[in-house]
Amino acid sequence: DVVMTQSPLSLAVTLGQPASISCRSSQSLVYSDGNTYLNWIQQRPGQSPRRLIYKVSNRDSGVPDRFSGSGSGTDFTLKISRVEAEDVGVYFCMQGTHWPKTFGGGTKVEIK
Amino acid sequence: EVQLIESGGGLVQPGGSLRLSCSASGFSFSSYAMLWVRQAPGKGLEYVSAINNNGFNTYYADSVKGRFTISRDNSKNTLYLQMSSLRAEDTALYYCVQNWNSDNWGQGTLVTVSS
């Protein structure tokens, strides 16, 4: 199985400051169709997961533009340009290129 | 608006069985693959099973292969997960997820395996 490694495990950020989460895969996530199926999932406290970013850098509907995704091959990053209180939660990267789909261990974002 | 409503969770003894259901609305159910993803208490996310749009192709994580069966009824817009030979390590919140690329998630249904 493809191993997804996230860092850091947790992140304490001052409101209005940027945050960055790294995700590394044990194999390239480029699929035979040329797409890279790397998603970022947000899970707020007590809520179900919600997809924020799909195919590396595409924001889902309703996701604020302070969230951005980048990367290629095996190295990916989620950035929050200015953290707001509603961004508190756990963020997971997820690969959909290889079977089975696998998730990173999660990064907990909290306010300092 | 896409809605995925899971049901069927509960407390079951080790070795027992349970059937989860996911009622879908707000999209053309028969056009989309569907998945089950679970989350053990306080833990991360684990893919469990997937089924293509017409139900002809199914996929399972190694941890549940031979014990769980995914199915769907497109006439009822409903996804199922039949779970048997349940183990303590199957205790988790089970989410119904739309599409291969995990477009939308339900609220989850809790399965507790304990004697």
PDB file of C-alpha atoms in Angstrom:
ATOM      1  CA  ASP A   1       0.000   0.000   0.000  1.00  0.00           C
ATOM      2  CA  VAL A   2       1.075   3.595  -0.601  1.00  0.00           C
ATOM      3  CA  VAL A   3       2.168   5.186   2.651  1.00  0.00           C
ATOM      4  CA  MET A   4       1.225   8.820   3.141  1.00  0.00           C
ATOM      5  CA  THR A   5       3.407  10.669   5.635  1.00  0.00           C
ATOM      6  CA  GLN A   6       2.271  14.022   6.980  1.00  0.00           C
ATOM      7  CA  SER A   7       4.202  16.605   8.939  1.00  0.00           C
ATOM      8  CA  PRO A   8       3.995  18.170  11.380  1.00  0.00           C
ATOM      9  CA  LEU A   9       1.710  16.081  13.619  1.00  0.00           C
ATOM     10  CA  SER A  10       0.352  19.263  15.133  1.00  0.00           C
ATOM     11  CA  LEU A  11       0.551  22.957  14.512  1.00  0.00           C
ATOM     12  CA  ALA A  12      -0.291  25.872  16.808  1.00  0.00           C
ATOM     13  CA  VAL A  13      -0.825  29.049  14.799  1.00  0.00           C
ATOM     14  CA  THR A  14      -1.587  32.639  15.744  1.00  0.00           C
ATOM     15  CA  LEU A  15      -4.792  33.965  14.196  1.00  0.00           C
ATOM     16  CA  GLY A  16      -4.051  35.685  10.902  1.00  0.00           C
ATOM     17  CA  GLN A  17      -0.716  33.919  10.450  1.00  0.00           C
ATOM     18  CA  PRO A  18       0.059  31.360   7.742  1.00  0.00           C
ATOM     19  CA  ALA A  19       0.217  27.598   8.194  1.00  0.00           C
ATOM     20  CA  SER A  20       1.719  24.886   6.052  1.00  0.00           C
ATOM     21  CA  ILE A  21       1.258  21.109   6.105  1.00  0.00           C
ATOM     22  CA  SER A  22       3.432  18.679   4.211  1.00  0.00           C
ATOM     23  CA  CYS A  23       2.429  15.312   2.779  1.00  0.00           C
ATOM     24  CA  ARG A  24       4.776  12.808   1.203  1.00  0.00           C
ATOM     25  CA  SER A  25       3.796   9.593  -0.574  1.00  0.00           C
ATOM     26  CA  SER A  26       5.890   6.438  -0.824  1.00  0.00           C
ATOM     27  CA  GLN A  27       5.173   6.221  -4.578  1.00  0.00           C
ATOM     28  CA  SER A  28       4.421   8.718  -7.302  1.00  0.00           C
ATOM     29  CA  LEU A  29       0.756   9.712  -7.362  1.00  0.00           C
ATOM     30  CA  VAL A  30       0.657  10.427 -11.092  1.00  0.00           C
ATOM     31  CA  TYR A  31      -2.013   8.200 -12.612  1.00  0.00           C
ATOM     32  CA  SER A  32      -1.936   6.739 -16.114  1.00  0.00           C
ATOM     33  CA  ASP A  33      -4.427   9.392 -17.248  1.00  0.00           C
ATOM     34  CA  GLY A  34      -1.940  12.109 -16.337  1.00  0.00           C
ATOM     35  CA  ASN A  35      -3.856  13.297 -13.286  1.00  0.00           C
ATOM     36  CA  THR A  36      -2.513  13.273  -9.747  1.00  0.00           C
ATOM     37  CA  TYR A  37      -5.192  12.145  -7.302  1.00  0.00           C
ATOM     38  CA  LEU A  38      -4.104  13.838  -4.122  1.00  0.00           C
ATOM     39  CA  ASN A  39      -6.824  15.323  -1.929  1.00  0.00           C
ATOM     40  CA  TRP A  40      -6.815  17.319   1.267  1.00  0.00           C
ATOM     41  CA  ILE A  41      -9.533  16.544   3.800  1.00  0.00           C
ATOM     42  CA  GLN A  42     -10.544  18.765   6.723  1.00  0.00           C
ATOM     43  CA  GLN A  43     -12.175  17.416   9.863  1.00  0.00           C
ATOM     44  CA  ARG A  44     -13.375  20.035  12.307  1.00  0.00           C
ATOM     45  CA  PRO A  45     -13.926  18.954  15.927  1.00  0.00           C
ATOM     46  CA  GLY A  46     -17.025  16.780  16.221  1.00  0.00           C
ATOM     47  CA  GLN A  47     -17.743  16.916  12.492  1.00  0.00           C
ATOM     48  CA  SER A  48     -17.421  14.490   9.628  1.00  0.00           C
ATOM     49  CA  PRO A  49     -14.583  14.903   7.148  1.00  0.00           C
ATOM     50  CA  ARG A  50     -14.967  17.319   4.265  1.00  0.00           C
ATOM     51  CA  ARG A  51     -12.886  17.487   1.103  1.00  0.00           C
ATOM     52  CA  LEU A  52     -11.143  20.836   0.689  1.00  0.00           C
ATOM     53  CA  ILE A  53      -8.794  20.286  -2.235  1.00  0.00           C
ATOM     54  CA  TYR A  54      -8.824  17.678  -5.004  1.00  0.00           C
ATOM     55  CA  LYS A  55      -6.244  16.724  -7.619  1.00  0.00           C
ATOM     56  CA  VAL A  56      -3.496  18.602  -5.762  1.00  0.00           C
ATOM     57  CA  SER A  57      -4.651  22.175  -6.176  1.00  0.00           C
ATOM     58  CA  ASN A  58      -8.370  22.437  -6.979  1.00  0.00           C
ATOM     59  CA  ARG A  59     -10.492  23.976  -4.242  1.00  0.00           C
ATOM     60  CA  ASP A  60     -13.927  22.512  -3.626  1.00  0.00           C
ATOM     61  CA  SER A  61     -16.997  24.707  -3.830  1.00  0.00           C
ATOM     62  CA  GLY A  62     -17.314  26.971  -0.810  1.00  0.00           C
ATOM     63  CA  VAL A  63     -13.709  26.563   0.308  1.00  0.00           C
ATOM     64  CA  PRO A  64     -12.120  29.938   1.097  1.00  0.00           C
ATOM     65  CA  ASP A  65      -9.291  31.017  -1.152  1.00  0.00           C
ATOM     66  CA  ARG A  66      -6.937  31.221   1.830  1.00  0.00           C
ATOM     67  CA  PHE A  67      -6.557  27.464   1.333  1.00  0.00           C
ATOM     68  CA  SER A  68      -4.218  26.357  -1.431  1.00  0.00           C
ATOM     69  CA  GLY A  69      -2.658  23.069  -2.467  1.00  0.00           C
ATOM     70  CA  SER A  70       0.510  22.466  -4.413  1.00  0.00           C
ATOM     71  CA  GLY A  71       3.040  19.792  -5.231  1.00  0.00           C
ATOM     72  CA  SER A  72       3.756  17.015  -7.649  1.00  0.00           C
ATOM     73  CA  GLY A  73       4.913  13.415  -7.819  1.00  0.00           C
ATOM     74  CA  THR A  74       5.432  12.443  -4.185  1.00  0.00           C
ATOM     75  CA  ASP A  75       5.589  15.786  -2.348  1.00  0.00           C
ATOM     76  CA  PHE A  76       2.576  17.935  -1.597  1.00  0.00           C
ATOM     77  CA  THR A  77       1.683  20.915   0.567  1.00  0.00           C
ATOM     78  CA  LEU A  78      -1.472  22.461   1.962  1.00  0.00           C
ATOM     79  CA  LYS A  79      -1.174  26.126   2.865  1.00  0.00           C
ATOM     80  CA  ILE A  80      -3.502  28.369   4.793  1.00  0.00           C
ATOM     81  CA  SER A  81      -2.533  31.959   4.062  1.00  0.00           C
ATOM     82  CA  ARG A  82      -4.161  33.483   7.170  1.00  0.00           C
ATOM     83  CA  VAL A  83      -5.504  31.087   9.767  1.00  0.00           C
ATOM     84  CA  GLU A  84      -8.966  31.801  11.130  1.00  0.00           C
ATOM     85  CA  ALA A  85     -10.684  30.290  14.170  1.00  0.00           C
ATOM     86  CA  GLU A  86     -12.911  28.090  11.975  1.00  0.00           C
ATOM     87  CA  ASP A  87      -9.814  26.378  10.538  1.00  0.00           C
ATOM     88  CA  VAL A  88      -9.180  24.497  13.781  1.00  0.00           C
ATOM     89  CA  GLY A  89      -9.294  20.752  13.210  1.00  0.00           C
ATOM     90  CA  VAL A  90      -7.390  17.866  11.723  1.00  0.00           C
ATOM     91  CA  TYR A  91      -6.193  17.845   8.126  1.00  0.00           C
ATOM     92  CA  PHE A  92      -5.569  14.649   6.198  1.00  0.00           C
ATOM     93  CA  CYS A  93      -3.998  14.110   2.831  1.00  0.00           C
ATOM     94  CA  MET A  94      -5.417  11.253   0.821  1.00  0.00           C
ATOM     95  CA  GLN A  95      -4.242   9.524  -2.332  1.00  0.00           C
ATOM     96  CA  GLY A  96      -6.691   8.074  -4.829  1.00  0.00           C
ATOM     97  CA  THR A  97      -4.225   7.029  -7.503  1.00  0.00           C
ATOM     98  CA  HIS A  98      -3.387   3.562  -6.195  1.00  0.00           C
ATOM     99  CA  TRP A  99      -5.551   0.835  -4.639  1.00  0.00           C
ATOM    100  CA  PRO A 100      -6.289   0.825  -1.823  1.00  0.00           C
ATOM    101  CA  LYS A 101      -6.816   4.535  -1.243  1.00  0.00           C
ATOM    102  CA  THR A 102      -4.754   5.610   1.721  1.00  0.00           C
ATOM    103  CA  PHE A 103      -4.682   8.547   4.086  1.00  0.00           C
ATOM    104  CA  GLY A 104      -1.990  10.421   5.920  1.00  0.00           C
ATOM    105  CA  GLY A 105      -2.025  10.249   9.692  1.00  0.00           C
ATOM    106  CA  GLY A 106      -3.409  13.761  10.059  1.00  0.00           C
ATOM    107  CA  THR A 107      -2.153  17.150  11.223  1.00  0.00           C
ATOM    108  CA  LYS A 108      -3.942  18.859  14.081  1.00  0.00           C
ATOM    109  CA  VAL A 109      -4.230  22.628  13.663  1.00  0.00           C
ATOM    110  CA  GLU A 110      -4.992  24.713  16.714  1.00  0.00           C
ATOM    111  CA  ILE A 111      -4.875  28.364  17.625  1.00  0.00           C
ATOM    112  CA  LYS A 112      -1.965  29.591  19.687  1.00  0.00           C
TER     113      LYS A 112
ATOM    114  CA  GLU B   1     -27.545  19.518  -2.072  1.00  0.00           C
ATOM    115  CA  VAL B   2     -25.849  16.155  -1.708  1.00  0.00           C
ATOM    116  CA  GLN B   3     -26.994  14.235   1.358  1.00  0.00           C
ATOM    117  CA  LEU B   4     -25.580  10.924   2.575  1.00  0.00           C
ATOM    118  CA  ILE B   5     -27.312   9.501   5.630  1.00  0.00           C
ATOM    119  CA  GLU B   6     -25.840   6.394   7.220  1.00  0.00           C
ATOM    120  CA  SER B   7     -27.735   4.061   9.530  1.00  0.00           C
ATOM    121  CA  GLY B   8     -27.527   0.593  11.010  1.00  0.00           C
ATOM    122  CA  GLY B   9     -24.670   1.034  13.444  1.00  0.00           C
ATOM    123  CA  GLY B  10     -24.805  -0.234  17.008  1.00  0.00           C
ATOM    124  CA  LEU B  11     -23.287  -2.496  19.617  1.00  0.00           C
ATOM    125  CA  VAL B  12     -22.513  -6.041  18.506  1.00  0.00           C
ATOM    126  CA  GLN B  13     -20.593  -8.909  20.081  1.00  0.00           C
ATOM    127  CA  PRO B  14     -17.359 -10.193  18.574  1.00  0.00           C
ATOM    128  CA  GLY B  15     -18.169 -12.647  15.795  1.00  0.00           C
ATOM    129  CA  GLY B  16     -21.505 -10.979  15.158  1.00  0.00           C
ATOM    130  CA  SER B  17     -22.951  -9.302  12.084  1.00  0.00           C
ATOM    131  CA  LEU B  18     -24.355  -5.922  11.182  1.00  0.00           C
ATOM    132  CA  ARG B  19     -25.629  -4.266   8.007  1.00  0.00           C
ATOM    133  CA  LEU B  20     -25.001  -0.597   7.404  1.00  0.00           C
ATOM    134  CA  SER B  21     -27.055   1.472   4.994  1.00  0.00           C
ATOM    135  CA  CYS B  22     -26.430   4.812   3.344  1.00  0.00           C
ATOM    136  CA  SER B  23     -29.352   6.688   1.856  1.00  0.00           C
ATOM    137  CA  ALA B  24     -28.264   9.116  -0.842  1.00  0.00           C
ATOM    138  CA  SER B  25     -30.012  12.156  -2.304  1.00  0.00           C
ATOM    139  CA  GLY B  26     -29.236  15.325  -4.223  1.00  0.00           C
ATOM    140  CA  PHE B  27     -27.331  13.662  -7.040  1.00  0.00           C
ATOM    141  CA  SER B  28     -27.730  10.936  -9.631  1.00  0.00           C
ATOM    142  CA  PHE B  29     -26.811   8.007  -7.387  1.00  0.00           C
ATOM    143  CA  SER B  30     -26.555   5.447 -10.197  1.00  0.00           C
ATOM    144  CA  SER B  31     -23.877   7.540 -11.929  1.00  0.00           C
ATOM    145  CA  TYR B  32     -21.358   7.481  -9.097  1.00  0.00           C
ATOM    146  CA  ALA B  33     -19.075   4.997  -7.418  1.00  0.00           C
ATOM    147  CA  MET B  34     -19.511   4.873  -3.661  1.00  0.00           C
ATOM    148  CA  LEU B  35     -17.140   4.085  -0.811  1.00  0.00           C
ATOM    149  CA  TRP B  36     -17.097   3.228   2.879  1.00  0.00           C
ATOM    150  CA  VAL B  37     -14.378   4.812   5.014  1.00  0.00           C
ATOM    151  CA  ARG B  38     -14.027   4.251   8.753  1.00  0.00           C
ATOM    152  CA  GLN B  39     -12.439   6.067  11.667  1.00  0.00           C
ATOM    153  CA  ALA B  40     -11.643   4.293  14.920  1.00  0.00           C
ATOM    154  CA  PRO B  41     -12.193   6.444  18.036  1.00  0.00           C
ATOM    155  CA  GLY B  42      -9.541   9.158  18.189  1.00  0.00           C
ATOM    156  CA  LYS B  43      -7.745   7.739  15.162  1.00  0.00           C
ATOM    157  CA  GLY B  44      -7.245   8.481  11.486  1.00  0.00           C
ATOM    158  CA  LEU B  45      -9.182   7.503   8.380  1.00  0.00           C
ATOM    159  CA  GLU B  46      -9.145   4.061   6.749  1.00  0.00           C
ATOM    160  CA  TYR B  47     -10.661   3.094   3.441  1.00  0.00           C
ATOM    161  CA  VAL B  48     -12.856  -0.009   3.832  1.00  0.00           C
ATOM    162  CA  SER B  49     -14.598  -0.791   0.567  1.00  0.00           C
ATOM    163  CA  ALA B  50     -15.758   0.655  -2.749  1.00  0.00           C
ATOM    164  CA  ILE B  51     -18.258  -0.210  -5.471  1.00  0.00           C
ATOM    165  CA  ASN B  52     -18.578   1.142  -8.978  1.00  0.00           C
ATOM    166  CA  ASN B  53     -21.714   2.849 -10.225  1.00  0.00           C
ATOM    167  CA  ASN B  54     -23.487  -0.246 -11.541  1.00  0.00           C
ATOM    168  CA  GLY B  55     -22.405  -2.538  -8.720  1.00  0.00           C
ATOM    169  CA  PHE B  56     -20.454  -4.906 -10.935  1.00  0.00           C
ATOM    170  CA  ASN B  57     -17.043  -4.124  -9.459  1.00  0.00           C
ATOM    171  CA  THR B  58     -16.219  -4.145  -5.766  1.00  0.00           C
ATOM    172  CA  TYR B  59     -13.037  -3.475  -3.814  1.00  0.00           C
ATOM    173  CA  TYR B  60     -12.021  -4.208  -0.241  1.00  0.00           C
ATOM    174  CA  ALA B  61      -9.236  -3.352   2.169  1.00  0.00           C
ATOM    175  CA  ASP B  62      -7.245  -6.429   3.163  1.00  0.00           C
ATOM    176  CA  SER B  63      -8.388  -5.967   6.757  1.00  0.00           C
ATOM    177  CA  VAL B  64     -12.035  -6.682   5.838  1.00  0.00           C
ATOM    178  CA  LYS B  65     -11.739  -8.911   2.770  1.00  0.00           C
ATOM    179  CA  GLY B  66     -13.834 -12.059   3.154  1.00  0.00           C
ATOM    180  CA  ARG B  67     -15.814 -10.601   6.060  1.00  0.00           C
ATOM    181  CA  PHE B  68     -17.490  -7.497   4.603  1.00  0.00           C
ATOM    182  CA  THR B  69     -19.660  -7.216   1.482  1.00  0.00           C
ATOM    183  CA  ILE B  70     -20.502  -3.947  -0.215  1.00  0.00           C
ATOM    184  CA  SER B  71     -23.588  -3.638  -2.401  1.00  0.00           C
ATOM    185  CA  ARG B  72     -25.994  -1.056  -3.724  1.00  0.00           C
ATOM    186  CA  ASP B  73     -29.580  -0.705  -4.866  1.00  0.00           C
ATOM    187  CA  ASN B  74     -29.739   2.030  -7.465  1.00  0.00           C
ATOM    188  CA  SER B  75     -33.543   1.880  -7.526  1.00  0.00           C
ATOM    189  CA  LYS B  76     -33.532   2.908  -3.854  1.00  0.00           C
ATOM    190  CA  ASN B  77     -30.496   5.223  -3.972  1.00  0.00           C
ATOM    191  CA  THR B  78     -28.988   3.184  -1.172  1.00  0.00           C
ATOM    192  CA  LEU B  79     -25.535   1.802  -0.435  1.00  0.00           C
ATOM    193  CA  TYR B  80     -24.980  -1.125   1.929  1.00  0.00           C
ATOM    194  CA  LEU B  81     -22.165  -2.702   3.888  1.00  0.00           C
ATOM    195  CA  GLN B  82     -22.811  -6.188   5.241  1.00  0.00           C
ATOM    196  CA  MET B  83     -20.322  -6.878   8.015  1.00  0.00           C
ATOM    197  CA  SER B  84     -19.808 -10.326   9.521  1.00  0.00           C
ATOM    198  CA  SER B  85     -17.271 -12.015  11.807  1.00  0.00           C
ATOM    199  CA  LEU B  86     -16.847  -8.654  13.473  1.00  0.00           C
ATOM    200  CA  ARG B  87     -13.792  -8.003  15.621  1.00  0.00           C
ATOM    201  CA  ALA B  88     -12.985  -5.447  18.290  1.00  0.00           C
ATOM    202  CA  GLU B  89     -10.708  -3.665  15.814  1.00  0.00           C
ATOM    203  CA  ASP B  90     -13.719  -3.019  13.537  1.00  0.00           C
ATOM    204  CA  THR B  91     -15.044  -0.578  16.145  1.00  0.00           C
ATOM    205  CA  ALA B  92     -15.261   2.748  14.335  1.00  0.00           C
ATOM    206  CA  LEU B  93     -17.405   5.460  12.868  1.00  0.00           C
ATOM    207  CA  TYR B  94     -18.298   4.324   9.346  1.00  0.00           C
ATOM    208  CA  TYR B  95     -18.689   7.025   6.690  1.00  0.00           C
ATOM    209  CA  CYS B  96     -20.432   6.734   3.351  1.00  0.00           C
ATOM    210  CA  VAL B  97     -18.485   8.654   0.687  1.00  0.00           C
ATOM    211  CA  GLN B  98     -19.526   9.738  -2.792  1.00  0.00           C
ATOM    212  CA  ASN B  99     -17.335   9.028  -5.803  1.00  0.00           C
ATOM    213  CA  TRP B 100     -13.842   7.681  -6.337  1.00  0.00           C
ATOM    214  CA  ASN B 101     -12.337  11.017  -5.427  1.00  0.00           C
ATOM    215  CA  SER B 102     -14.277  11.353  -2.134  1.00  0.00           C
ATOM    216  CA  ASP B 103     -16.411  14.298  -3.208  1.00  0.00           C
ATOM    217  CA  ASN B 104     -18.873  14.247  -0.285  1.00  0.00           C
ATOM    218  CA  TRP B 105     -19.078  12.485   3.088  1.00  0.00           C
ATOM    219  CA  GLY B 106     -21.960  11.461   5.313  1.00  0.00           C
ATOM    220  CA  GLN B 107     -22.182  12.036   9.060  1.00  0.00           C
ATOM    221  CA  GLY B 108     -21.235   8.478   9.907  1.00  0.00           C
ATOM    222  CA  THR B 109     -22.735   5.632  11.897  1.00  0.00           C
ATOM    223  CA  LEU B 110     -20.968   4.173  14.911  1.00  0.00           C
ATOM    224  CA  VAL B 111     -20.192   0.465  15.114  1.00  0.00           C
ATOM    225  CA  THR B 112     -19.014  -0.874  18.468  1.00  0.00           C
ATOM    226  CA  VAL B 113     -17.793  -4.463  18.703  1.00  0.00           C
ATOM    227  CA  SER B 114     -17.593  -5.523  22.316  1.00  0.00           C
ATOM    228  CA  SER B 115     -18.732  -8.275  24.629  1.00  0.00           C
TER     229      SER B 115
END
